[in-house]
Amino acid sequence: MIDTQFPAGFIWGAATASYQIEGAWDQDGKSESIWDRFTHMPGKIVDGLTGDVACDHYHRWQDDVALMKEIGLQAYRFSVAWPRILPDGRGQINQPGIDFYSRLVDGLLAAGITPFITLYHWDLPQILQEEGGWASRTVSEAFAEYTDVITRALGDRVKHWMTLNEPFVSAYLGYELGFHAPGHTSREEHVAASFHLLLAHGLAVPVIRSNSPDAQVGIALNLSGQVPASSSLADRAAAWQSDGLNNRWYLDPLAGRGFPLDIIQLYGNPLEFIRPGDMDTIATPIDFLGVNYYTRKVVRSTIVPEAENAPREVFINSNLTDMDWEVCPEGLYNILGRLYFDYPFQNIYITENGAAYPDQIIANTRIDDPQRLAYLKSHFEAAHRAIAAGVPLRGYFVWSFLDNFEWAYGFTKRFGLTYVDYPTQRRILKSSAEWYRRVIAANAVID
Ligand code: GCO
């Protein structure tokens, strides 16, 4: 029997995000977010749907907390919607917004579930996009003000905070590729947004500490190993560049190493928006790094013609999720090990890991999801191996507690431990949730 007992005190949880589950997009004083604006534009979302209602968590949160308790979650990672708190992006506080999150935090604590809050999971107040959004330094400063308001309100009860979720996705998909809100297609805006997001993070850390004594403060990055398709120099160079774009552009400044020179040269951007002291602000020490891991990337050179490159040695396996992402638990082990040996972060949480599969209701009462269970089991085992190798992994949040709005994919992808029948908003625990309950109880990977 493989020992898969996790350390005492290891935290097992699940994660969501405000725009993806809350709904109530225009209720109780909340203003429009860039995702409200984006999803209301025709042709942006695969199924043409929006997060206007989503999982209606805003009204159903008490039942959802009861469901979290039934699964046995020890912690719950969720995000606060900035437009509920400061509808103008700054200034006037919307008390009903504060009250919603305060009630949710009290409900979680009463259920014995530790709240982990993400301050920004992509739903920027639209009014701030009007002044340039993350391409503007003024929004970094507004984020510090928003952080002050919400941490003053909740900082007595919430002791685990993440400033941002996946700044890479916000900046690259939102401002250069255009697949995410605000749907811009500018390399210059992407690079500026990546900097202003990191600056916002650095400005927010001391604010959190002053309003939430003894809090653990971190940031959640999407990280994935970039594996060369062959041992050719071209593929190894391509993989290193992809690692710089995806991983080092964020990891290095947070670790106090500044932006990676190879990527600055690739961008050809003199980064003139950086002011004296900004990089030190970004490198403000944090207590943990959150890792959102889903799969690895196999990188093939696009410069050397295929016929002139070495034969491929690394292939994507055929075990794909509904997102067409390769199931690769080894990739989780590798990224955690790389962080342990290459970076100074003293604590790591897996703040997202999970899989989408086309779940079906059986006899209207049950959902068997053996593929998701197998995915999670293999990744829990990889995490256990990483801990055994010395990685300071402190907890694991499954993405996601609920099926929810999967951004540009709308509701076509189901990541939840809990099935949501959207027309009725009925929640049904999947078999993976029942298995997860037993994993948590045992604090070990079980069959
Ligand atoms: C992300 C986001 C989540 C996604 C999840 C599945 O990592 O993209 O944090 O909101 O829904 O990762 O794609």
Tab-separated table of C-alpha atoms and ligand atoms in Angstrom:
chain	number	residue	atom	x	y	z
A	1	MET	CA	0.000	0.000	0.000
A	2	ILE	CA	1.561	3.311	-1.059
A	3	ASP	CA	1.782	5.731	1.843
A	4	THR	CA	-0.274	8.712	0.755
A	5	GLN	CA	-0.901	10.211	4.170
A	6	PHE	CA	-0.659	14.004	4.000
A	7	PRO	CA	0.993	16.016	6.796
A	8	ALA	CA	-1.110	16.899	9.826
A	9	GLY	CA	-2.741	20.287	9.270
A	10	PHE	CA	-2.752	19.998	5.490
A	11	ILE	CA	-5.721	22.033	4.219
A	12	TRP	CA	-8.237	20.545	1.771
A	13	GLY	CA	-10.589	22.914	0.005
A	14	ALA	CA	-12.336	23.925	-3.184
A	15	ALA	CA	-12.371	27.144	-5.181
A	16	THR	CA	-14.708	29.410	-7.129
A	17	ALA	CA	-14.747	32.989	-8.417
A	18	SER	CA	-17.328	35.760	-8.079
A	19	TYR	CA	-18.257	36.333	-11.730
A	20	GLN	CA	-18.397	32.606	-12.409
A	21	ILE	CA	-20.935	31.705	-9.717
A	22	GLU	CA	-22.652	34.703	-8.082
A	23	GLY	CA	-25.072	36.076	-10.663
A	24	ALA	CA	-27.004	39.108	-9.335
A	25	TRP	CA	-24.892	41.069	-11.798
A	26	ASP	CA	-26.804	44.338	-11.292
A	27	GLN	CA	-28.348	43.902	-7.854
A	28	ASP	CA	-27.968	45.664	-4.518
A	29	GLY	CA	-25.819	48.460	-5.813
A	30	LYS	CA	-23.284	46.428	-7.757
A	31	SER	CA	-21.984	48.258	-10.842
A	32	GLU	CA	-21.068	46.767	-14.222
A	33	SER	CA	-17.821	44.795	-14.456
A	34	ILE	CA	-15.689	44.359	-17.556
A	35	TRP	CA	-17.044	40.774	-17.722
A	36	ASP	CA	-20.640	42.010	-17.635
A	37	ARG	CA	-19.772	44.304	-20.524
A	38	PHE	CA	-17.839	41.604	-22.408
A	39	THR	CA	-20.439	38.826	-22.111
A	40	HIS	CA	-23.238	41.206	-23.142
A	41	MET	CA	-21.429	41.755	-26.445
A	42	PRO	CA	-22.592	39.314	-29.170
A	43	GLY	CA	-20.207	36.585	-30.281
A	44	LYS	CA	-17.795	36.684	-27.331
A	45	ILE	CA	-19.039	33.610	-25.455
A	46	VAL	CA	-19.327	30.162	-27.065
A	47	ASP	CA	-22.930	29.530	-25.986
A	48	GLY	CA	-23.917	33.200	-26.057
A	49	LEU	CA	-24.729	33.054	-22.339
A	50	THR	CA	-23.580	35.383	-19.563
A	51	GLY	CA	-22.872	35.367	-15.828
A	52	ASP	CA	-25.975	37.501	-15.180
A	53	VAL	CA	-27.428	34.629	-13.119
A	54	ALA	CA	-24.672	31.967	-13.260
A	55	CYS	CA	-25.176	29.655	-10.225
A	56	ASP	CA	-27.227	32.318	-8.401
A	57	HIS	CA	-24.806	31.906	-5.511
A	58	TYR	CA	-25.558	35.459	-4.389
A	59	HIS	CA	-28.989	34.235	-3.266
A	60	ARG	CA	-28.176	30.562	-2.599
A	61	TRP	CA	-24.948	30.935	-0.617
A	62	GLN	CA	-26.382	29.467	2.588
A	63	ASP	CA	-27.359	26.212	0.843
A	64	ASP	CA	-23.985	26.212	-0.888
A	65	VAL	CA	-22.142	26.546	2.414
A	66	ALA	CA	-24.190	23.625	3.715
A	67	LEU	CA	-23.097	21.624	0.662
A	68	MET	CA	-19.444	22.557	1.330
A	69	LYS	CA	-19.896	21.252	4.859
A	70	GLU	CA	-21.455	18.044	3.504
A	71	ILE	CA	-18.371	17.501	1.333
A	72	GLY	CA	-16.273	18.204	4.415
A	73	LEU	CA	-14.299	21.116	2.960
A	74	GLN	CA	-11.868	22.562	5.468
A	75	ALA	CA	-11.408	25.743	3.432
A	76	TYR	CA	-13.163	27.594	0.646
A	77	ARG	CA	-11.403	29.881	-1.826
A	78	PHE	CA	-13.677	32.513	-3.332
A	79	SER	CA	-13.271	35.981	-4.808
A	80	VAL	CA	-14.827	39.327	-3.930
A	81	ALA	CA	-16.415	41.304	-6.759
A	82	TRP	CA	-14.824	44.763	-6.670
A	83	PRO	CA	-17.909	46.337	-8.349
A	84	ARG	CA	-20.068	45.198	-5.389
A	85	ILE	CA	-17.796	47.006	-2.928
A	86	LEU	CA	-16.857	50.210	-4.817
A	87	PRO	CA	-19.287	50.625	-7.739
A	88	ASP	CA	-17.315	53.649	-8.943
A	89	GLY	CA	-14.067	51.694	-8.641
A	90	ARG	CA	-13.038	53.945	-5.747
A	91	GLY	CA	-14.696	56.314	-3.278
A	92	GLN	CA	-18.300	55.578	-2.310
A	93	ILE	CA	-18.679	52.229	-0.501
A	94	ASN	CA	-21.687	50.027	-1.353
A	95	GLN	CA	-22.650	48.626	2.066
A	96	PRO	CA	-24.950	45.840	0.728
A	97	GLY	CA	-21.907	44.470	-1.094
A	98	ILE	CA	-19.843	44.442	2.073
A	99	ASP	CA	-22.769	42.846	3.931
A	100	PHE	CA	-23.027	39.980	1.440
A	101	TYR	CA	-19.410	38.926	1.902
A	102	SER	CA	-19.558	39.506	5.644
A	103	ARG	CA	-22.532	37.145	5.915
A	104	LEU	CA	-20.788	34.594	3.716
A	105	VAL	CA	-17.632	34.723	5.876
A	106	ASP	CA	-19.683	34.317	9.055
A	107	GLY	CA	-21.545	31.395	7.482
A	108	LEU	CA	-18.303	29.692	6.507
A	109	LEU	CA	-16.759	30.173	9.933
A	110	ALA	CA	-19.913	28.834	11.596
A	111	ALA	CA	-19.611	25.765	9.356
A	112	GLY	CA	-15.971	25.288	10.376
A	113	ILE	CA	-14.731	26.250	6.911
A	114	THR	CA	-11.752	28.615	6.624
A	115	PRO	CA	-12.283	31.423	4.074
A	116	PHE	CA	-9.462	32.093	1.605
A	117	ILE	CA	-10.279	35.289	-0.295
A	118	THR	CA	-9.027	36.301	-3.730
A	119	LEU	CA	-9.380	40.073	-4.006
A	120	TYR	CA	-9.354	40.138	-7.812
A	121	HIS	CA	-10.528	37.305	-10.047
A	122	TRP	CA	-10.938	39.375	-13.229
A	123	ASP	CA	-14.193	41.326	-12.667
A	124	LEU	CA	-12.799	44.878	-12.805
A	125	PRO	CA	-15.369	47.699	-12.426
A	126	GLN	CA	-16.132	48.772	-15.990
A	127	ILE	CA	-15.812	52.423	-14.947
A	128	LEU	CA	-12.088	51.789	-14.339
A	129	GLN	CA	-11.709	50.266	-17.786
A	130	GLU	CA	-12.959	53.592	-19.112
A	131	GLU	CA	-9.756	55.170	-17.725
A	132	GLY	CA	-7.560	52.499	-19.335
A	133	GLY	CA	-8.147	49.505	-17.098
A	134	TRP	CA	-5.022	47.579	-16.142
A	135	ALA	CA	-3.046	49.434	-18.808
A	136	SER	CA	-3.289	52.455	-16.485
A	137	ARG	CA	-1.338	52.990	-13.266
A	138	THR	CA	-4.365	54.724	-11.738
A	139	VAL	CA	-6.098	51.318	-11.544
A	140	SER	CA	-3.232	49.858	-9.493
A	141	GLU	CA	-3.761	52.713	-7.052
A	142	ALA	CA	-7.529	52.159	-7.058
A	143	PHE	CA	-6.905	48.478	-6.252
A	144	ALA	CA	-5.029	49.493	-3.100
A	145	GLU	CA	-8.039	51.595	-2.043
A	146	TYR	CA	-10.438	48.718	-2.751
A	147	THR	CA	-8.168	46.382	-0.769
A	148	ASP	CA	-8.242	48.785	2.174
A	149	VAL	CA	-12.052	48.909	2.200
A	150	ILE	CA	-12.655	45.150	2.016
A	151	THR	CA	-9.853	44.119	4.389
A	152	ARG	CA	-11.054	46.664	6.972
A	153	ALA	CA	-14.474	45.016	6.734
A	154	LEU	CA	-13.390	41.360	6.811
A	155	GLY	CA	-9.809	41.394	8.103
A	156	ASP	CA	-10.850	40.529	11.658
A	157	ARG	CA	-12.251	37.149	10.506
A	158	VAL	CA	-10.417	36.386	7.240
A	159	LYS	CA	-6.738	35.484	7.669
A	160	HIS	CA	-5.873	34.106	4.232
A	161	TRP	CA	-5.773	36.564	1.329
A	162	MET	CA	-4.704	36.374	-2.299
A	163	THR	CA	-4.369	39.696	-4.100
A	164	LEU	CA	-4.795	38.500	-7.699
A	165	ASN	CA	-5.829	35.434	-9.627
A	166	GLU	CA	-3.698	34.701	-12.677
A	167	PRO	CA	-2.430	38.144	-13.763
A	168	PHE	CA	-1.051	36.380	-16.863
A	169	VAL	CA	-4.575	35.534	-18.050
A	170	SER	CA	-5.952	38.975	-17.161
A	171	ALA	CA	-3.184	40.723	-19.095
A	172	TYR	CA	-2.565	38.397	-22.057
A	173	LEU	CA	-6.059	37.064	-22.838
A	174	GLY	CA	-7.737	40.321	-21.847
A	175	TYR	CA	-5.494	42.912	-23.451
A	176	GLU	CA	-3.603	41.131	-26.275
A	177	LEU	CA	-5.489	38.036	-27.443
A	178	GLY	CA	-8.916	39.547	-26.842
A	179	PHE	CA	-10.489	36.234	-25.766
A	180	HIS	CA	-11.271	37.630	-22.302
A	181	ALA	CA	-12.595	40.953	-21.025
A	182	PRO	CA	-12.030	43.745	-21.927
A	183	GLY	CA	-11.351	42.060	-25.323
A	184	HIS	CA	-8.474	44.276	-26.430
A	185	THR	CA	-5.777	43.180	-28.886
A	186	SER	CA	-2.740	45.280	-28.019
A	187	ARG	CA	0.693	43.893	-27.111
A	188	GLU	CA	1.557	47.261	-25.570
A	189	GLU	CA	-1.532	47.194	-23.345
A	190	HIS	CA	-0.823	43.571	-22.398
A	191	VAL	CA	2.702	44.397	-21.197
A	192	ALA	CA	1.551	47.503	-19.323
A	193	ALA	CA	-1.347	45.558	-17.772
A	194	SER	CA	0.974	42.786	-16.601
A	195	PHE	CA	3.080	45.406	-14.805
A	196	HIS	CA	0.160	47.329	-13.290
A	197	LEU	CA	-1.403	44.094	-12.024
A	198	LEU	CA	1.849	43.180	-10.274
A	199	LEU	CA	2.168	46.748	-8.959
A	200	ALA	CA	-1.400	46.516	-7.628
A	201	HIS	CA	-0.411	43.301	-5.872
A	202	GLY	CA	2.606	44.956	-4.253
A	203	LEU	CA	0.632	48.013	-3.164
A	204	ALA	CA	-2.057	45.780	-1.634
A	205	VAL	CA	0.164	43.497	0.485
A	206	PRO	CA	0.976	46.038	3.252
A	207	VAL	CA	-2.637	47.232	3.255
A	208	ILE	CA	-3.833	43.678	3.934
A	209	ARG	CA	-1.280	43.239	6.693
A	210	SER	CA	-2.324	46.461	8.402
A	211	ASN	CA	-6.055	45.593	8.314
A	212	SER	CA	-5.835	41.841	8.888
A	213	PRO	CA	-3.307	41.187	11.649
A	214	ASP	CA	-1.483	37.847	11.432
A	215	ALA	CA	-2.910	37.226	7.969
A	216	GLN	CA	-1.241	34.978	5.406
A	217	VAL	CA	-0.934	36.959	2.157
A	218	GLY	CA	-0.207	35.548	-1.286
A	219	ILE	CA	-1.028	35.597	-4.995
A	220	ALA	CA	-2.382	32.848	-7.290
A	221	LEU	CA	-0.467	32.265	-10.539
A	222	ASN	CA	-1.309	29.874	-13.360
A	223	LEU	CA	1.898	27.926	-13.832
A	224	SER	CA	2.669	25.105	-16.217
A	225	GLY	CA	5.847	23.338	-17.270
A	226	GLN	CA	6.963	24.181	-20.819
A	227	VAL	CA	8.511	20.963	-22.160
A	228	PRO	CA	10.597	20.964	-25.392
A	229	ALA	CA	9.145	18.560	-27.976
A	230	SER	CA	12.688	17.315	-28.731
A	231	SER	CA	16.208	17.868	-27.444
A	232	SER	CA	16.980	20.136	-30.406
A	233	LEU	CA	18.382	23.549	-29.523
A	234	ALA	CA	15.453	25.131	-31.381
A	235	ASP	CA	12.864	23.344	-29.241
A	236	ARG	CA	14.753	23.974	-26.040
A	237	ALA	CA	14.993	27.679	-26.896
A	238	ALA	CA	11.292	27.785	-27.760
A	239	ALA	CA	10.368	26.075	-24.473
A	240	TRP	CA	12.523	28.472	-22.462
A	241	GLN	CA	10.910	31.455	-24.189
A	242	SER	CA	7.440	30.033	-23.505
A	243	ASP	CA	8.462	29.539	-19.880
A	244	GLY	CA	9.466	33.193	-19.772
A	245	LEU	CA	6.181	34.400	-21.216
A	246	ASN	CA	3.991	32.174	-19.046
A	247	ASN	CA	5.875	31.699	-15.810
A	248	ARG	CA	9.052	33.773	-15.269
A	249	TRP	CA	7.431	37.098	-16.268
A	250	TYR	CA	5.433	36.866	-13.020
A	251	LEU	CA	7.564	34.643	-10.782
A	252	ASP	CA	10.786	36.619	-11.172
A	253	PRO	CA	9.483	40.098	-10.202
A	254	LEU	CA	7.607	38.576	-7.229
A	255	ALA	CA	10.884	36.940	-6.180
A	256	GLY	CA	12.736	40.257	-6.398
A	257	ARG	CA	14.590	39.390	-9.617
A	258	GLY	CA	12.923	41.944	-11.885
A	259	PHE	CA	11.432	41.136	-15.266
A	260	PRO	CA	13.330	38.454	-17.264
A	261	LEU	CA	15.640	40.149	-19.775
A	262	ASP	CA	15.001	37.608	-22.561
A	263	ILE	CA	11.298	38.459	-22.497
A	264	ILE	CA	11.866	42.220	-22.217
A	265	GLN	CA	13.937	41.882	-25.406
A	266	LEU	CA	11.254	39.708	-27.001
A	267	TYR	CA	8.591	42.307	-26.176
A	268	GLY	CA	10.885	45.089	-27.356
A	269	ASN	CA	9.226	47.247	-24.757
A	270	PRO	CA	11.424	49.611	-22.727
A	271	LEU	CA	8.970	49.338	-19.815
A	272	GLU	CA	9.070	53.120	-19.404
A	273	PHE	CA	5.995	52.955	-17.129
A	274	ILE	CA	8.197	51.582	-14.299
A	275	ARG	CA	9.011	54.246	-11.691
A	276	PRO	CA	11.760	54.158	-9.061
A	277	GLY	CA	10.775	51.795	-6.256
A	278	ASP	CA	8.051	49.993	-8.210
A	279	MET	CA	9.991	46.749	-8.554
A	280	ASP	CA	10.677	46.730	-4.815
A	281	THR	CA	6.953	47.243	-4.233
A	282	ILE	CA	6.158	44.250	-6.449
A	283	ALA	CA	8.718	42.146	-4.556
A	284	THR	CA	7.143	42.922	-1.165
A	285	PRO	CA	7.529	39.627	0.734
A	286	ILE	CA	4.483	37.346	0.695
A	287	ASP	CA	3.645	34.372	2.891
A	288	PHE	CA	2.636	31.912	0.189
A	289	LEU	CA	2.465	31.352	-3.543
A	290	GLY	CA	-0.793	29.997	-4.944
A	291	VAL	CA	-0.335	27.648	-7.899
A	292	ASN	CA	-3.149	27.082	-10.380
A	293	TYR	CA	-2.120	23.947	-12.269
A	294	TYR	CA	-4.049	22.102	-14.969
A	295	THR	CA	-1.622	20.671	-17.501
A	296	ARG	CA	1.805	21.023	-19.064
A	297	LYS	CA	2.698	22.461	-22.464
A	298	VAL	CA	4.855	20.638	-25.035
A	299	VAL	CA	6.670	23.296	-27.082
A	300	ARG	CA	7.891	22.890	-30.679
A	301	SER	CA	9.998	25.536	-32.408
A	302	THR	CA	8.103	27.673	-34.912
A	303	ILE	CA	11.327	29.104	-36.275
A	304	VAL	CA	13.092	25.966	-37.524
A	305	PRO	CA	11.026	24.280	-40.266
A	306	GLU	CA	9.560	20.955	-39.146
A	307	ALA	CA	11.583	19.037	-41.746
A	308	GLU	CA	14.807	20.556	-40.405
A	309	ASN	CA	14.043	20.046	-36.735
A	310	ALA	CA	14.942	16.946	-34.727
A	311	PRO	CA	12.254	14.255	-34.563
A	312	ARG	CA	9.725	14.844	-31.812
A	313	GLU	CA	10.529	12.946	-28.612
A	314	VAL	CA	7.741	14.226	-26.354
A	315	PHE	CA	4.102	13.723	-27.263
A	316	ILE	CA	0.852	14.795	-25.646
A	317	ASN	CA	-0.831	11.667	-24.309
A	318	SER	CA	-4.319	10.756	-25.467
A	319	ASN	CA	-5.873	11.229	-22.026
A	320	LEU	CA	-7.479	14.657	-22.481
A	321	THR	CA	-10.068	16.533	-20.442
A	322	ASP	CA	-13.076	18.260	-21.997
A	323	MET	CA	-10.856	21.325	-22.412
A	324	ASP	CA	-8.522	19.203	-24.564
A	325	TRP	CA	-5.922	19.563	-21.818
A	326	GLU	CA	-3.565	16.633	-21.381
A	327	VAL	CA	-3.933	14.828	-18.054
A	328	CYS	CA	-0.370	15.121	-16.746
A	329	PRO	CA	0.058	14.763	-12.975
A	330	GLU	CA	3.824	14.556	-13.501
A	331	GLY	CA	3.613	18.168	-14.620
A	332	LEU	CA	2.292	19.174	-11.210
A	333	TYR	CA	5.141	17.363	-9.470
A	334	ASN	CA	7.644	19.054	-11.784
A	335	ILE	CA	6.308	22.607	-11.364
A	336	LEU	CA	6.193	22.250	-7.583
A	337	GLY	CA	9.751	20.912	-7.555
A	338	ARG	CA	10.929	23.754	-9.793
A	339	LEU	CA	9.403	26.313	-7.436
A	340	TYR	CA	11.038	24.625	-4.449
A	341	PHE	CA	14.516	24.644	-5.960
A	342	ASP	CA	14.398	27.861	-8.025
A	343	TYR	CA	12.287	30.299	-5.989
A	344	PRO	CA	12.208	31.593	-2.406
A	345	PHE	CA	8.531	31.097	-1.588
A	346	GLN	CA	8.264	29.624	1.883
A	347	ASN	CA	4.778	28.153	1.508
A	348	ILE	CA	2.817	26.920	-1.490
A	349	TYR	CA	-0.871	26.166	-1.938
A	350	ILE	CA	-2.394	24.526	-4.961
A	351	THR	CA	-5.098	27.161	-5.351
A	352	GLU	CA	-6.657	25.502	-8.394
A	353	ASN	CA	-6.514	22.031	-9.867
A	354	GLY	CA	-9.325	20.087	-11.483
A	355	ALA	CA	-10.824	18.922	-14.730
A	356	ALA	CA	-13.811	19.480	-16.973
A	357	TYR	CA	-15.740	16.474	-18.234
A	358	PRO	CA	-19.162	16.221	-19.934
A	359	ASP	CA	-21.010	15.006	-16.817
A	360	GLN	CA	-24.455	13.481	-17.254
A	361	ILE	CA	-27.235	13.056	-14.718
A	362	ILE	CA	-28.166	9.373	-14.228
A	363	ALA	CA	-31.779	8.708	-13.268
A	364	ASN	CA	-32.089	12.378	-12.345
A	365	THR	CA	-30.346	11.843	-9.035
A	366	ARG	CA	-26.734	10.895	-9.463
A	367	ILE	CA	-23.691	11.874	-11.408
A	368	ASP	CA	-20.848	9.434	-11.700
A	369	ASP	CA	-17.651	11.192	-12.741
A	370	PRO	CA	-14.912	8.525	-12.644
A	371	GLN	CA	-12.655	10.518	-14.965
A	372	ARG	CA	-12.600	13.534	-12.633
A	373	LEU	CA	-12.013	11.241	-9.661
A	374	ALA	CA	-9.089	9.605	-11.496
A	375	TYR	CA	-7.711	13.020	-12.482
A	376	LEU	CA	-7.834	14.279	-8.902
A	377	LYS	CA	-6.417	11.044	-7.463
A	378	SER	CA	-3.396	11.108	-9.773
A	379	HIS	CA	-2.739	14.782	-9.001
A	380	PHE	CA	-3.124	14.289	-5.247
A	381	GLU	CA	-0.543	11.500	-5.526
A	382	ALA	CA	1.793	13.847	-7.426
A	383	ALA	CA	1.330	16.476	-4.715
A	384	HIS	CA	2.116	13.891	-2.069
A	385	ARG	CA	5.344	12.968	-3.885
A	386	ALA	CA	6.290	16.643	-4.034
A	387	ILE	CA	5.768	17.033	-0.276
A	388	ALA	CA	7.897	13.938	0.310
A	389	ALA	CA	10.617	15.612	-1.810
A	390	GLY	CA	10.546	18.653	0.467
A	391	VAL	CA	8.078	21.003	-1.215
A	392	PRO	CA	6.368	23.184	1.447
A	393	LEU	CA	2.892	22.433	0.114
A	394	ARG	CA	0.309	23.472	2.719
A	395	GLY	CA	-3.026	22.913	1.034
A	396	TYR	CA	-5.029	21.995	-2.054
A	397	PHE	CA	-8.104	23.685	-3.565
A	398	VAL	CA	-10.004	21.691	-6.161
A	399	TRP	CA	-11.334	23.713	-9.057
A	400	SER	CA	-14.228	23.853	-8.651
A	401	PHE	CA	-16.761	23.523	-5.840
A	402	LEU	CA	-19.564	24.090	-8.396
A	403	ASP	CA	-20.027	23.752	-12.132
A	404	ASN	CA	-19.923	27.371	-13.215
A	405	PHE	CA	-19.464	29.964	-15.987
A	406	GLU	CA	-16.220	28.984	-17.714
A	407	TRP	CA	-15.407	32.399	-19.225
A	408	ALA	CA	-15.351	32.316	-23.050
A	409	TYR	CA	-16.715	28.743	-22.941
A	410	GLY	CA	-19.833	29.893	-21.135
A	411	PHE	CA	-21.581	26.985	-19.387
A	412	THR	CA	-20.335	24.350	-21.836
A	413	LYS	CA	-17.579	23.094	-19.517
A	414	ARG	CA	-18.257	21.452	-16.158
A	415	PHE	CA	-15.408	21.555	-13.595
A	416	GLY	CA	-17.469	21.141	-10.455
A	417	LEU	CA	-17.425	18.594	-7.680
A	418	THR	CA	-21.090	19.603	-7.608
A	419	TYR	CA	-23.314	19.389	-10.664
A	420	VAL	CA	-25.491	22.438	-11.328
A	421	ASP	CA	-28.697	21.934	-13.263
A	422	TYR	CA	-28.841	25.537	-14.462
A	423	PRO	CA	-32.531	25.747	-15.457
A	424	THR	CA	-33.551	24.730	-11.919
A	425	GLN	CA	-30.346	25.728	-10.090
A	426	ARG	CA	-30.492	22.333	-8.415
A	427	ARG	CA	-27.184	21.164	-6.984
A	428	ILE	CA	-26.215	17.445	-7.070
A	429	LEU	CA	-22.946	16.174	-5.587
A	430	LYS	CA	-20.980	14.118	-8.079
A	431	SER	CA	-19.325	10.848	-7.083
A	432	SER	CA	-15.975	12.669	-7.013
A	433	ALA	CA	-17.346	14.871	-4.214
A	434	GLU	CA	-18.247	11.823	-2.146
A	435	TRP	CA	-14.757	10.409	-2.740
A	436	TYR	CA	-13.185	13.797	-1.874
A	437	ARG	CA	-15.096	13.773	1.414
A	438	ARG	CA	-13.366	10.488	2.295
A	439	VAL	CA	-9.971	11.813	1.205
A	440	ILE	CA	-10.388	14.830	3.471
A	441	ALA	CA	-11.535	12.673	6.390
A	442	ALA	CA	-8.517	10.400	5.962
A	443	ASN	CA	-6.132	13.216	5.043
A	444	ALA	CA	-4.789	10.727	2.540
A	445	VAL	CA	-5.318	9.612	-1.033
A	446	ILE	CA	-7.695	6.662	-0.970
A	447	ASP	CA	-9.061	4.367	-3.659
B	1	GCO	C1	-8.380	29.989	-14.519
B	1	GCO	C2	-9.349	30.597	-13.660
B	1	GCO	C3	-10.591	29.801	-13.407
B	1	GCO	C4	-10.991	28.847	-14.530
B	1	GCO	C5	-10.359	27.477	-14.332
B	1	GCO	C6	-10.714	26.531	-15.473
B	1	GCO	O1	-7.461	29.373	-13.972
B	1	GCO	O2	-8.509	30.180	-15.720
B	1	GCO	O3	-8.766	30.870	-12.393
B	1	GCO	O4	-11.543	30.819	-13.253
B	1	GCO	O5	-12.390	28.688	-14.555
B	1	GCO	O6	-8.984	27.596	-14.321
B	1	GCO	O7	-10.237	27.057	-16.677
